[in-house]
Amino acid sequence: MNQILKRRALDRIKPYTPGKPLWEVKEELGLKQVIKLASNENPLGASPKAIEAISKILNELNRYPDANAVELKKTIASCLDVKTEQLIITNGADELITLISETYLEPSDEIIVPFPSFSEYDFGEQLMGAKVVPVPLDHEYQFNIESILAAVTEHTKLIYICSPNNPTGTYMPKLMLEELLHSLPKNILVVFDSAYSHFAANEDYTNGLEFVRSDYPIIVLQTFSKIYGLAGVRVGFGAAPESIIQSILHVKEPFNVNSLAQAAAAAAITDEEHVNHSKKVNTKGLEQLYNALTEFGIKYTKSMSNFILIEFGANAKEVYQQLLALGVIVRYGDIWGLPGHIRISIGTQEENTVLIEAISSILLELRLVNFKGEVK
Ligand SMILES: Cc1ncc(COP(=O)(O)O)c(C=O)c1O
């Protein structure tokens, strides 16, 4: 046994709980057909243009990737009307959260995180030995600017805003973000995670980029894992005023994003057909699930994203386990402190139908609806 002490800060790190992989559930339960609606992936697959771009560079795998991802930055910059100097490309948005934490957090610093939200923000804080100040979301999981501002102290360094928020699907309207940016001291960085921005259709939604263009102290996080269907190759990016990007570049590994990911991302962001089709399928899928849940009398939160938070109350864990046994992987809410909830990603129409039938049979078995399908 060695006696090498690891950093004390690591004792507080809770391991990330990913959605169960398909192979594991198939193997554990001996099932042939399993569907995964647990990680908010694109059920249609990757952009075909991205697959083509990857296949074209397979014979260049002996070469290191471009450390500065120049081509990808140029493409993103022209698509999103930002400067290449305002971009950093990372190994998924997850890596960017770690890099932001490494860049800015001292052990005495505080980060404000509306609650419940994406767990990786806490990881960054734990890694650096800083302190999370959780601010509960309001009624129906809406953002409340007063409670966020009330949590600010002289130690606050970062404020995370996930919009649309994972796992609730609610969002921070543009005017509220503007007010927040105007109200905060200028030594606080707003980390605006708009990983699911493409699914957000309301007019008062912002993906935050307009505030980057206007030089506010904000960094916008985006990922290629969701609408672009590239979760497997790991690529995301941050957009922020140049001075913020320059600071974060100090802690970036030179070859953090592999060449297949760079090529795929550059192709995917220009693949409007794939993006538009994915949005349409998602909107229809949301409606399909809303209708079924309303029929079952099950409460849910209206979502601006590609997942829905559903309230099953005392039966939530049982419903989660029974869905798993029937070959439908979803996410149980206890990881967000929501033990009465399940988060379900929107799938294809066929997958949603399998899910709805599975929920229906479970509710019948739990005798929560009678055999005519009426809620008891
Ligand atoms: C809100 C949010 N931000 C960031 C990420 C991480 O994305 P990536 O796959 O690019 O690391 C996720 C993934 O689920 C997410 O839900």
mmCIF file of C-alpha atoms and ligand atoms in Angstrom:
data_model
loop_
_atom_site.group_PDB
_atom_site.id
_atom_site.type_symbol
_atom_site.label_atom_id
_atom_site.label_comp_id
_atom_site.label_asym_id
_atom_site.label_seq_id
_atom_site.Cartn_x
_atom_site.Cartn_y
_atom_site.Cartn_z
ATOM 1 C CA MET A 1 0.000 0.000 0.000
ATOM 2 C CA ASN A 2 1.391 3.402 -0.853
ATOM 3 C CA GLN A 3 0.998 6.344 1.508
ATOM 4 C CA ILE A 4 0.860 9.110 -1.048
ATOM 5 C CA LEU A 5 -1.795 11.595 -0.037
ATOM 6 C CA LYS A 6 -4.052 12.893 -2.720
ATOM 7 C CA ARG A 7 -5.275 16.503 -2.534
ATOM 8 C CA ARG A 8 -7.881 16.931 0.208
ATOM 9 C CA ALA A 9 -10.198 18.737 -2.203
ATOM 10 C CA LEU A 10 -10.678 15.433 -4.072
ATOM 11 C CA ASP A 11 -12.443 13.852 -1.069
ATOM 12 C CA ARG A 12 -15.462 16.033 -1.821
ATOM 13 C CA ILE A 13 -15.751 15.030 -5.476
ATOM 14 C CA LYS A 14 -18.841 12.981 -6.180
ATOM 15 C CA PRO A 15 -18.347 10.828 -9.289
ATOM 16 C CA TYR A 16 -20.536 11.818 -12.269
ATOM 17 C CA THR A 17 -23.447 9.445 -12.810
ATOM 18 C CA PRO A 18 -23.867 8.989 -16.569
ATOM 19 C CA GLY A 19 -26.997 7.561 -18.187
ATOM 20 C CA LYS A 20 -26.665 3.756 -18.293
ATOM 21 C CA PRO A 21 -25.127 2.638 -21.599
ATOM 22 C CA LEU A 22 -27.202 0.441 -23.904
ATOM 23 C CA TRP A 23 -24.792 -2.525 -23.820
ATOM 24 C CA GLU A 24 -24.826 -2.622 -20.013
ATOM 25 C CA VAL A 25 -28.612 -2.795 -19.761
ATOM 26 C CA LYS A 26 -28.780 -5.404 -22.531
ATOM 27 C CA GLU A 27 -26.170 -7.530 -20.753
ATOM 28 C CA GLU A 28 -27.550 -7.082 -17.209
ATOM 29 C CA LEU A 29 -31.174 -7.763 -18.087
ATOM 30 C CA GLY A 30 -30.654 -10.125 -21.014
ATOM 31 C CA LEU A 31 -32.736 -7.856 -23.267
ATOM 32 C CA LYS A 32 -32.380 -7.696 -27.047
ATOM 33 C CA GLN A 33 -34.232 -4.425 -27.578
ATOM 34 C CA VAL A 34 -33.230 -1.491 -25.394
ATOM 35 C CA ILE A 35 -33.817 2.201 -26.046
ATOM 36 C CA LYS A 36 -31.853 4.977 -24.406
ATOM 37 C CA LEU A 37 -33.698 8.148 -23.508
ATOM 38 C CA ALA A 38 -31.305 9.138 -20.750
ATOM 39 C CA SER A 39 -28.582 11.472 -22.037
ATOM 40 C CA ASN A 40 -30.365 13.998 -24.261
ATOM 41 C CA GLU A 41 -28.581 12.744 -27.377
ATOM 42 C CA ASN A 42 -29.891 13.213 -30.911
ATOM 43 C CA PRO A 43 -31.995 10.080 -31.604
ATOM 44 C CA LEU A 44 -31.577 10.542 -35.377
ATOM 45 C CA GLY A 45 -27.809 10.099 -35.245
ATOM 46 C CA ALA A 46 -25.005 12.381 -36.366
ATOM 47 C CA SER A 47 -25.210 14.890 -39.175
ATOM 48 C CA PRO A 48 -24.512 12.901 -42.394
ATOM 49 C CA LYS A 49 -22.166 15.685 -43.459
ATOM 50 C CA ALA A 50 -20.136 15.138 -40.288
ATOM 51 C CA ILE A 51 -19.862 11.408 -40.963
ATOM 52 C CA GLU A 52 -18.669 12.134 -44.476
ATOM 53 C CA ALA A 53 -16.095 14.645 -43.193
ATOM 54 C CA ILE A 54 -14.731 12.092 -40.727
ATOM 55 C CA SER A 55 -14.487 9.375 -43.357
ATOM 56 C CA LYS A 56 -12.421 11.664 -45.590
ATOM 57 C CA ILE A 57 -9.604 12.090 -43.062
ATOM 58 C CA LEU A 58 -9.250 8.552 -41.745
ATOM 59 C CA ASN A 59 -5.947 8.147 -43.561
ATOM 60 C CA GLU A 60 -4.482 11.130 -41.658
ATOM 61 C CA LEU A 61 -4.781 9.655 -38.179
ATOM 62 C CA ASN A 62 -0.977 9.455 -37.840
ATOM 63 C CA ARG A 63 -0.927 13.281 -37.596
ATOM 64 C CA TYR A 64 -1.608 15.344 -34.503
ATOM 65 C CA PRO A 65 -4.751 17.447 -34.667
ATOM 66 C CA ASP A 66 -4.552 21.203 -35.179
ATOM 67 C CA ALA A 67 -3.849 22.494 -31.660
ATOM 68 C CA ASN A 68 -5.742 25.719 -32.398
ATOM 69 C CA ALA A 69 -8.595 24.141 -34.364
ATOM 70 C CA VAL A 70 -8.246 27.007 -36.828
ATOM 71 C CA GLU A 71 -10.631 25.717 -39.508
ATOM 72 C CA LEU A 72 -13.334 24.845 -37.010
ATOM 73 C CA LYS A 73 -13.003 28.231 -35.314
ATOM 74 C CA LYS A 74 -13.327 29.993 -38.659
ATOM 75 C CA THR A 75 -16.460 28.031 -39.502
ATOM 76 C CA ILE A 76 -18.074 28.646 -36.102
ATOM 77 C CA ALA A 77 -17.105 32.334 -36.229
ATOM 78 C CA SER A 78 -18.752 32.839 -39.608
ATOM 79 C CA CYS A 79 -21.876 30.843 -38.662
ATOM 80 C CA LEU A 80 -22.378 32.643 -35.354
ATOM 81 C CA ASP A 81 -21.077 36.110 -36.150
ATOM 82 C CA VAL A 82 -18.315 36.164 -33.547
ATOM 83 C CA LYS A 83 -14.550 36.576 -33.983
ATOM 84 C CA THR A 84 -12.235 33.555 -34.011
ATOM 85 C CA GLU A 85 -10.372 35.219 -31.111
ATOM 86 C CA GLN A 86 -13.594 34.994 -29.107
ATOM 87 C CA LEU A 87 -13.662 31.184 -29.364
ATOM 88 C CA ILE A 88 -12.093 28.251 -27.553
ATOM 89 C CA ILE A 89 -12.689 24.685 -28.800
ATOM 90 C CA THR A 90 -12.794 21.955 -26.167
ATOM 91 C CA ASN A 91 -13.213 18.234 -25.632
ATOM 92 C CA GLY A 92 -16.928 18.624 -25.059
ATOM 93 C CA ALA A 93 -18.469 21.414 -22.997
ATOM 94 C CA ASP A 94 -17.512 19.333 -19.951
ATOM 95 C CA GLU A 95 -13.834 20.060 -20.536
ATOM 96 C CA LEU A 96 -14.600 23.753 -20.811
ATOM 97 C CA ILE A 97 -16.292 23.729 -17.385
ATOM 98 C CA THR A 98 -13.121 22.217 -15.915
ATOM 99 C CA LEU A 99 -10.907 24.728 -17.749
ATOM 100 C CA ILE A 100 -13.010 27.670 -16.546
ATOM 101 C CA SER A 101 -12.742 26.342 -12.978
ATOM 102 C CA GLU A 102 -8.964 25.898 -13.277
ATOM 103 C CA THR A 103 -8.615 29.384 -14.720
ATOM 104 C CA TYR A 104 -10.665 31.324 -12.199
ATOM 105 C CA LEU A 105 -11.291 29.480 -8.942
ATOM 106 C CA GLU A 106 -9.203 29.979 -5.803
ATOM 107 C CA PRO A 107 -10.109 27.941 -2.699
ATOM 108 C CA SER A 108 -11.838 30.960 -1.092
ATOM 109 C CA ASP A 109 -14.030 31.641 -4.129
ATOM 110 C CA GLU A 110 -17.748 31.015 -4.417
ATOM 111 C CA ILE A 111 -19.759 29.980 -7.439
ATOM 112 C CA ILE A 112 -23.495 30.525 -7.650
ATOM 113 C CA VAL A 113 -25.437 27.669 -9.195
ATOM 114 C CA PRO A 114 -29.221 27.766 -9.588
ATOM 115 C CA PHE A 115 -30.579 24.467 -8.316
ATOM 116 C CA PRO A 116 -31.351 21.875 -9.682
ATOM 117 C CA SER A 117 -28.982 22.067 -12.644
ATOM 118 C CA PHE A 118 -26.199 20.269 -14.513
ATOM 119 C CA SER A 119 -23.927 18.477 -12.016
ATOM 120 C CA GLU A 120 -20.620 19.221 -13.747
ATOM 121 C CA TYR A 121 -20.629 22.787 -12.384
ATOM 122 C CA ASP A 122 -20.239 21.343 -8.882
ATOM 123 C CA PHE A 123 -17.407 19.122 -10.117
ATOM 124 C CA GLY A 124 -15.378 22.180 -11.188
ATOM 125 C CA GLU A 125 -15.910 23.765 -7.785
ATOM 126 C CA GLN A 126 -14.965 20.583 -5.903
ATOM 127 C CA LEU A 127 -11.863 20.080 -8.059
ATOM 128 C CA MET A 128 -10.559 23.512 -7.132
ATOM 129 C CA GLY A 129 -11.638 23.375 -3.483
ATOM 130 C CA ALA A 130 -13.974 26.348 -3.950
ATOM 131 C CA LYS A 131 -17.560 26.645 -2.654
ATOM 132 C CA VAL A 132 -20.897 26.219 -4.424
ATOM 133 C CA VAL A 133 -23.698 28.516 -3.318
ATOM 134 C CA PRO A 134 -26.873 26.794 -4.549
ATOM 135 C CA VAL A 135 -29.817 29.084 -5.312
ATOM 136 C CA PRO A 136 -33.093 27.177 -5.665
ATOM 137 C CA LEU A 137 -35.094 27.823 -8.810
ATOM 138 C CA ASP A 138 -38.456 29.444 -8.217
ATOM 139 C CA HIS A 139 -41.987 28.127 -8.559
ATOM 140 C CA GLU A 140 -42.231 25.747 -11.582
ATOM 141 C CA TYR A 141 -38.415 25.861 -11.845
ATOM 142 C CA GLN A 142 -38.247 29.412 -13.164
ATOM 143 C CA PHE A 143 -35.102 31.518 -12.707
ATOM 144 C CA ASN A 144 -35.374 34.244 -10.086
ATOM 145 C CA ILE A 145 -32.960 37.111 -10.518
ATOM 146 C CA GLU A 146 -33.551 38.539 -7.027
ATOM 147 C CA SER A 147 -32.484 35.322 -5.325
ATOM 148 C CA ILE A 148 -29.426 35.024 -7.592
ATOM 149 C CA LEU A 149 -28.357 38.603 -6.831
ATOM 150 C CA ALA A 150 -29.040 38.112 -3.112
ATOM 151 C CA ALA A 151 -26.530 35.231 -3.100
ATOM 152 C CA VAL A 152 -23.673 37.398 -4.448
ATOM 153 C CA THR A 153 -20.891 38.120 -1.944
ATOM 154 C CA GLU A 154 -17.399 39.581 -2.228
ATOM 155 C CA HIS A 155 -16.184 35.979 -2.790
ATOM 156 C CA THR A 156 -18.431 35.266 -5.795
ATOM 157 C CA LYS A 157 -16.345 34.530 -8.902
ATOM 158 C CA LEU A 158 -18.649 32.603 -11.262
ATOM 159 C CA ILE A 159 -22.402 32.392 -11.797
ATOM 160 C CA TYR A 160 -23.659 29.445 -13.830
ATOM 161 C CA ILE A 161 -26.840 29.868 -15.818
ATOM 162 C CA CYS A 162 -27.941 26.808 -17.759
ATOM 163 C CA SER A 163 -30.568 27.899 -20.295
ATOM 164 C CA PRO A 164 -32.499 25.823 -21.253
ATOM 165 C CA ASN A 165 -31.759 24.300 -17.885
ATOM 166 C CA ASN A 166 -30.889 20.634 -17.513
ATOM 167 C CA PRO A 167 -32.931 18.859 -16.013
ATOM 168 C CA THR A 168 -35.959 21.203 -15.872
ATOM 169 C CA GLY A 169 -36.147 22.452 -19.489
ATOM 170 C CA THR A 170 -36.927 25.986 -18.259
ATOM 171 C CA TYR A 171 -34.898 28.990 -19.419
ATOM 172 C CA MET A 172 -33.694 32.466 -18.477
ATOM 173 C CA PRO A 173 -35.382 35.074 -20.715
ATOM 174 C CA LYS A 174 -33.145 37.555 -22.533
ATOM 175 C CA LEU A 175 -34.281 40.566 -20.490
ATOM 176 C CA MET A 176 -33.481 38.781 -17.251
ATOM 177 C CA LEU A 177 -29.980 37.898 -18.465
ATOM 178 C CA GLU A 178 -29.471 41.499 -19.521
ATOM 179 C CA GLU A 179 -30.594 42.738 -16.110
ATOM 180 C CA LEU A 180 -28.317 40.216 -14.399
ATOM 181 C CA LEU A 181 -25.297 41.329 -16.419
ATOM 182 C CA HIS A 182 -26.036 44.974 -15.646
ATOM 183 C CA SER A 183 -26.529 44.342 -11.932
ATOM 184 C CA LEU A 184 -23.410 42.257 -11.265
ATOM 185 C CA PRO A 185 -20.023 43.628 -10.246
ATOM 186 C CA LYS A 186 -17.629 43.390 -13.203
ATOM 187 C CA ASN A 187 -15.317 40.913 -11.420
ATOM 188 C CA ILE A 188 -17.899 38.114 -11.731
ATOM 189 C CA LEU A 189 -18.029 35.893 -14.809
ATOM 190 C CA VAL A 190 -21.422 34.615 -15.977
ATOM 191 C CA VAL A 191 -21.060 31.130 -17.448
ATOM 192 C CA PHE A 192 -24.056 30.817 -19.741
ATOM 193 C CA ASP A 193 -24.510 27.173 -20.707
ATOM 194 C CA SER A 194 -26.675 27.091 -23.819
ATOM 195 C CA ALA A 195 -25.939 23.467 -24.729
ATOM 196 C CA TYR A 196 -29.628 23.030 -25.660
ATOM 197 C CA SER A 197 -30.147 26.454 -27.288
ATOM 198 C CA HIS A 198 -31.118 25.022 -30.681
ATOM 199 C CA PHE A 199 -34.288 23.520 -29.253
ATOM 200 C CA ALA A 200 -35.411 26.765 -27.589
ATOM 201 C CA ALA A 201 -38.064 28.362 -29.754
ATOM 202 C CA ASN A 202 -39.597 31.146 -27.625
ATOM 203 C CA GLU A 203 -39.002 34.692 -28.850
ATOM 204 C CA ASP A 204 -37.691 35.940 -25.514
ATOM 205 C CA TYR A 205 -34.957 33.278 -25.471
ATOM 206 C CA THR A 206 -31.307 34.192 -26.027
ATOM 207 C CA ASN A 207 -28.370 31.838 -26.506
ATOM 208 C CA GLY A 208 -26.211 34.545 -24.910
ATOM 209 C CA LEU A 209 -24.019 35.236 -27.952
ATOM 210 C CA GLU A 210 -25.301 38.794 -28.416
ATOM 211 C CA PHE A 211 -23.830 39.626 -24.998
ATOM 212 C CA VAL A 212 -20.470 38.170 -26.029
ATOM 213 C CA ARG A 213 -20.531 40.393 -29.125
ATOM 214 C CA SER A 214 -21.194 43.391 -26.844
ATOM 215 C CA ASP A 215 -18.220 42.494 -24.620
ATOM 216 C CA TYR A 216 -20.052 41.657 -21.377
ATOM 217 C CA PRO A 217 -18.228 39.455 -18.819
ATOM 218 C CA ILE A 218 -19.927 36.284 -20.025
ATOM 219 C CA ILE A 219 -18.795 32.999 -21.537
ATOM 220 C CA VAL A 220 -21.314 31.042 -23.608
ATOM 221 C CA LEU A 221 -20.929 27.251 -23.593
ATOM 222 C CA GLN A 222 -22.057 25.199 -26.566
ATOM 223 C CA THR A 223 -21.721 21.558 -27.480
ATOM 224 C CA PHE A 224 -21.823 19.357 -30.562
ATOM 225 C CA SER A 225 -23.191 16.482 -28.430
ATOM 226 C CA LYS A 226 -26.850 17.436 -28.609
ATOM 227 C CA ILE A 227 -28.534 18.680 -31.796
ATOM 228 C CA TYR A 228 -25.513 17.851 -33.986
ATOM 229 C CA GLY A 229 -25.495 14.241 -32.759
ATOM 230 C CA LEU A 230 -21.745 14.086 -32.085
ATOM 231 C CA ALA A 231 -21.640 13.108 -28.381
ATOM 232 C CA GLY A 232 -19.298 10.211 -29.192
ATOM 233 C CA VAL A 233 -16.458 12.312 -30.598
ATOM 234 C CA ARG A 234 -16.456 14.918 -27.787
ATOM 235 C CA VAL A 235 -16.395 18.483 -28.992
ATOM 236 C CA GLY A 236 -17.804 21.737 -27.708
ATOM 237 C CA PHE A 237 -16.783 25.362 -27.535
ATOM 238 C CA GLY A 238 -16.885 28.547 -25.545
ATOM 239 C CA ALA A 239 -17.515 32.052 -26.874
ATOM 240 C CA ALA A 240 -16.436 35.013 -24.761
ATOM 241 C CA PRO A 241 -14.713 38.385 -24.976
ATOM 242 C CA GLU A 242 -11.132 37.874 -26.128
ATOM 243 C CA SER A 243 -9.472 38.596 -22.766
ATOM 244 C CA ILE A 244 -11.489 35.799 -21.119
ATOM 245 C CA ILE A 245 -10.555 33.329 -23.885
ATOM 246 C CA GLN A 246 -6.892 34.320 -23.536
ATOM 247 C CA SER A 247 -6.981 33.545 -19.797
ATOM 248 C CA ILE A 248 -8.579 30.126 -20.307
ATOM 249 C CA LEU A 249 -6.085 29.197 -23.042
ATOM 250 C CA HIS A 250 -3.376 29.126 -20.327
ATOM 251 C CA VAL A 251 -4.778 25.859 -18.963
ATOM 252 C CA LYS A 252 -5.813 24.164 -22.217
ATOM 253 C CA GLU A 253 -3.869 21.048 -23.277
ATOM 254 C CA PRO A 254 -2.397 21.584 -26.746
ATOM 255 C CA PHE A 255 -4.183 18.712 -28.510
ATOM 256 C CA ASN A 256 -7.402 18.614 -26.508
ATOM 257 C CA VAL A 257 -9.750 18.087 -29.493
ATOM 258 C CA ASN A 258 -8.992 15.213 -31.862
ATOM 259 C CA SER A 259 -8.935 15.687 -35.620
ATOM 260 C CA LEU A 260 -12.076 13.609 -36.290
ATOM 261 C CA ALA A 261 -14.040 15.757 -33.853
ATOM 262 C CA GLN A 262 -12.767 18.981 -35.420
ATOM 263 C CA ALA A 263 -13.708 17.870 -38.943
ATOM 264 C CA ALA A 264 -17.088 16.520 -37.854
ATOM 265 C CA ALA A 265 -18.026 19.668 -35.936
ATOM 266 C CA ALA A 266 -17.117 21.982 -38.826
ATOM 267 C CA ALA A 267 -19.352 19.965 -41.141
ATOM 268 C CA ALA A 268 -22.218 19.565 -38.670
ATOM 269 C CA ILE A 269 -22.616 23.259 -37.885
ATOM 270 C CA THR A 270 -23.261 23.990 -41.558
ATOM 271 C CA ASP A 271 -25.687 21.080 -42.003
ATOM 272 C CA GLU A 272 -28.933 23.064 -41.802
ATOM 273 C CA GLU A 273 -31.010 20.181 -43.115
ATOM 274 C CA HIS A 274 -29.947 17.901 -40.267
ATOM 275 C CA VAL A 275 -30.452 20.638 -37.660
ATOM 276 C CA ASN A 276 -33.905 21.592 -38.942
ATOM 277 C CA HIS A 277 -35.048 17.991 -39.228
ATOM 278 C CA SER A 278 -33.777 17.264 -35.710
ATOM 279 C CA LYS A 279 -35.705 20.261 -34.349
ATOM 280 C CA LYS A 280 -38.912 19.153 -36.081
ATOM 281 C CA VAL A 281 -38.654 15.597 -34.773
ATOM 282 C CA ASN A 282 -38.023 16.981 -31.291
ATOM 283 C CA THR A 283 -41.019 19.341 -31.384
ATOM 284 C CA LYS A 284 -43.289 16.510 -32.522
ATOM 285 C CA GLY A 285 -41.818 14.209 -29.881
ATOM 286 C CA LEU A 286 -42.474 16.756 -27.130
ATOM 287 C CA GLU A 287 -46.117 17.027 -28.247
ATOM 288 C CA GLN A 288 -46.433 13.231 -28.391
ATOM 289 C CA LEU A 289 -45.206 12.936 -24.806
ATOM 290 C CA TYR A 290 -47.174 15.916 -23.483
ATOM 291 C CA ASN A 291 -50.383 14.420 -24.905
ATOM 292 C CA ALA A 292 -49.729 11.008 -23.397
ATOM 293 C CA LEU A 293 -48.746 12.412 -19.990
ATOM 294 C CA THR A 294 -51.825 14.647 -19.913
ATOM 295 C CA GLU A 295 -53.966 11.617 -20.699
ATOM 296 C CA PHE A 296 -52.301 9.691 -17.852
ATOM 297 C CA GLY A 297 -52.800 12.680 -15.514
ATOM 298 C CA ILE A 298 -49.049 12.874 -14.870
ATOM 299 C CA LYS A 299 -47.540 16.285 -14.109
ATOM 300 C CA TYR A 300 -44.591 17.513 -16.181
ATOM 301 C CA THR A 301 -42.663 20.734 -16.732
ATOM 302 C CA LYS A 302 -43.048 22.274 -20.205
ATOM 303 C CA SER A 303 -39.644 22.031 -21.826
ATOM 304 C CA MET A 304 -37.691 24.274 -24.181
ATOM 305 C CA SER A 305 -35.290 21.434 -24.797
ATOM 306 C CA ASN A 306 -35.000 17.816 -25.918
ATOM 307 C CA PHE A 307 -35.995 16.280 -22.584
ATOM 308 C CA ILE A 308 -38.885 16.497 -20.127
ATOM 309 C CA LEU A 309 -38.888 16.456 -16.337
ATOM 310 C CA ILE A 310 -41.814 14.341 -15.198
ATOM 311 C CA GLU A 311 -43.283 14.105 -11.714
ATOM 312 C CA PHE A 312 -44.223 10.589 -10.628
ATOM 313 C CA GLY A 313 -44.130 11.418 -6.896
ATOM 314 C CA ALA A 314 -43.693 8.487 -4.534
ATOM 315 C CA ASN A 315 -43.712 6.049 -7.484
ATOM 316 C CA ALA A 316 -40.835 7.673 -9.387
ATOM 317 C CA LYS A 317 -38.124 5.179 -8.442
ATOM 318 C CA GLU A 318 -40.404 2.240 -9.107
ATOM 319 C CA VAL A 319 -41.374 3.674 -12.507
ATOM 320 C CA TYR A 320 -37.690 4.249 -13.341
ATOM 321 C CA GLN A 321 -36.769 0.667 -12.382
ATOM 322 C CA GLN A 322 -39.694 -0.856 -14.220
ATOM 323 C CA LEU A 323 -38.916 1.150 -17.347
ATOM 324 C CA LEU A 324 -35.363 -0.187 -17.174
ATOM 325 C CA ALA A 325 -36.662 -3.738 -16.809
ATOM 326 C CA LEU A 326 -38.757 -3.149 -19.942
ATOM 327 C CA GLY A 327 -35.662 -1.933 -21.819
ATOM 328 C CA VAL A 328 -36.219 1.843 -21.624
ATOM 329 C CA ILE A 329 -33.325 3.741 -20.042
ATOM 330 C CA VAL A 330 -34.284 7.118 -18.561
ATOM 331 C CA ARG A 331 -32.796 9.226 -15.750
ATOM 332 C CA TYR A 332 -33.988 8.991 -12.148
ATOM 333 C CA GLY A 333 -34.169 12.422 -10.492
ATOM 334 C CA ASP A 334 -32.380 11.690 -7.213
ATOM 335 C CA ILE A 335 -29.089 12.901 -8.751
ATOM 336 C CA TRP A 336 -30.639 16.391 -8.821
ATOM 337 C CA GLY A 337 -32.316 16.043 -5.426
ATOM 338 C CA LEU A 338 -35.621 15.298 -7.195
ATOM 339 C CA PRO A 339 -36.494 11.779 -5.994
ATOM 340 C CA GLY A 340 -40.114 12.152 -7.147
ATOM 341 C CA HIS A 341 -39.078 12.879 -10.742
ATOM 342 C CA ILE A 342 -37.735 11.228 -13.879
ATOM 343 C CA ARG A 343 -36.078 13.000 -16.791
ATOM 344 C CA ILE A 344 -36.817 11.558 -20.201
ATOM 345 C CA SER A 345 -35.003 12.507 -23.417
ATOM 346 C CA ILE A 346 -37.137 12.855 -26.528
ATOM 347 C CA GLY A 347 -36.567 9.977 -28.944
ATOM 348 C CA THR A 348 -37.805 9.139 -32.423
ATOM 349 C CA GLN A 349 -41.556 8.759 -32.812
ATOM 350 C CA GLU A 350 -41.175 4.965 -32.565
ATOM 351 C CA GLU A 351 -39.048 5.189 -29.417
ATOM 352 C CA ASN A 352 -41.513 7.606 -27.826
ATOM 353 C CA THR A 353 -44.336 5.172 -28.600
ATOM 354 C CA VAL A 354 -42.454 2.313 -26.911
ATOM 355 C CA LEU A 355 -41.861 4.584 -23.904
ATOM 356 C CA ILE A 356 -45.511 5.674 -23.684
ATOM 357 C CA GLU A 357 -46.722 2.076 -23.880
ATOM 358 C CA ALA A 358 -44.229 1.098 -21.193
ATOM 359 C CA ILE A 359 -45.385 3.931 -18.899
ATOM 360 C CA SER A 360 -48.992 2.985 -19.506
ATOM 361 C CA SER A 361 -48.405 -0.657 -18.540
ATOM 362 C CA ILE A 362 -46.428 0.347 -15.443
ATOM 363 C CA LEU A 363 -49.157 2.731 -14.288
ATOM 364 C CA LEU A 364 -51.718 -0.017 -14.743
ATOM 365 C CA GLU A 365 -49.598 -2.420 -12.752
ATOM 366 C CA LEU A 366 -49.092 0.119 -9.993
ATOM 367 C CA ARG A 367 -52.870 0.605 -10.158
ATOM 368 C CA LEU A 368 -52.409 4.349 -10.651
ATOM 369 C CA VAL A 369 -54.884 4.280 -13.550
ATOM 370 C CA ASN A 370 -57.826 1.951 -13.963
ATOM 371 C CA PHE A 371 -58.228 -0.391 -16.886
ATOM 372 C CA LYS A 372 -60.115 2.191 -18.922
ATOM 373 C CA GLY A 373 -56.997 4.361 -18.770
ATOM 374 C CA GLU A 374 -58.603 6.881 -16.361
ATOM 375 C CA VAL A 375 -56.429 8.283 -13.602
ATOM 376 C CA LYS A 376 -57.469 7.173 -10.123
HETATM 377 C C1 LIG B 1 -26.322 21.583 -19.738
HETATM 378 C C2 LIG B 1 -25.184 20.777 -20.261
HETATM 379 N N1 LIG B 1 -24.021 21.376 -20.474
HETATM 380 C C3 LIG B 1 -22.969 20.692 -20.938
HETATM 381 C C4 LIG B 1 -23.058 19.354 -21.217
HETATM 382 C C5 LIG B 1 -21.839 18.627 -21.660
HETATM 383 O O1 LIG B 1 -21.775 18.478 -23.001
HETATM 384 P P1 LIG B 1 -20.555 17.750 -23.703
HETATM 385 O O2 LIG B 1 -21.055 16.440 -24.174
HETATM 386 O O3 LIG B 1 -20.171 18.676 -24.809
HETATM 387 O O4 LIG B 1 -19.443 17.607 -22.702
HETATM 388 C C6 LIG B 1 -24.253 18.681 -21.024
HETATM 389 C C7 LIG B 1 -24.371 17.242 -21.295
HETATM 390 O O5 LIG B 1 -25.295 16.574 -20.970
HETATM 391 C C8 LIG B 1 -25.356 19.413 -20.516
HETATM 392 O O6 LIG B 1 -26.520 18.826 -20.265
#
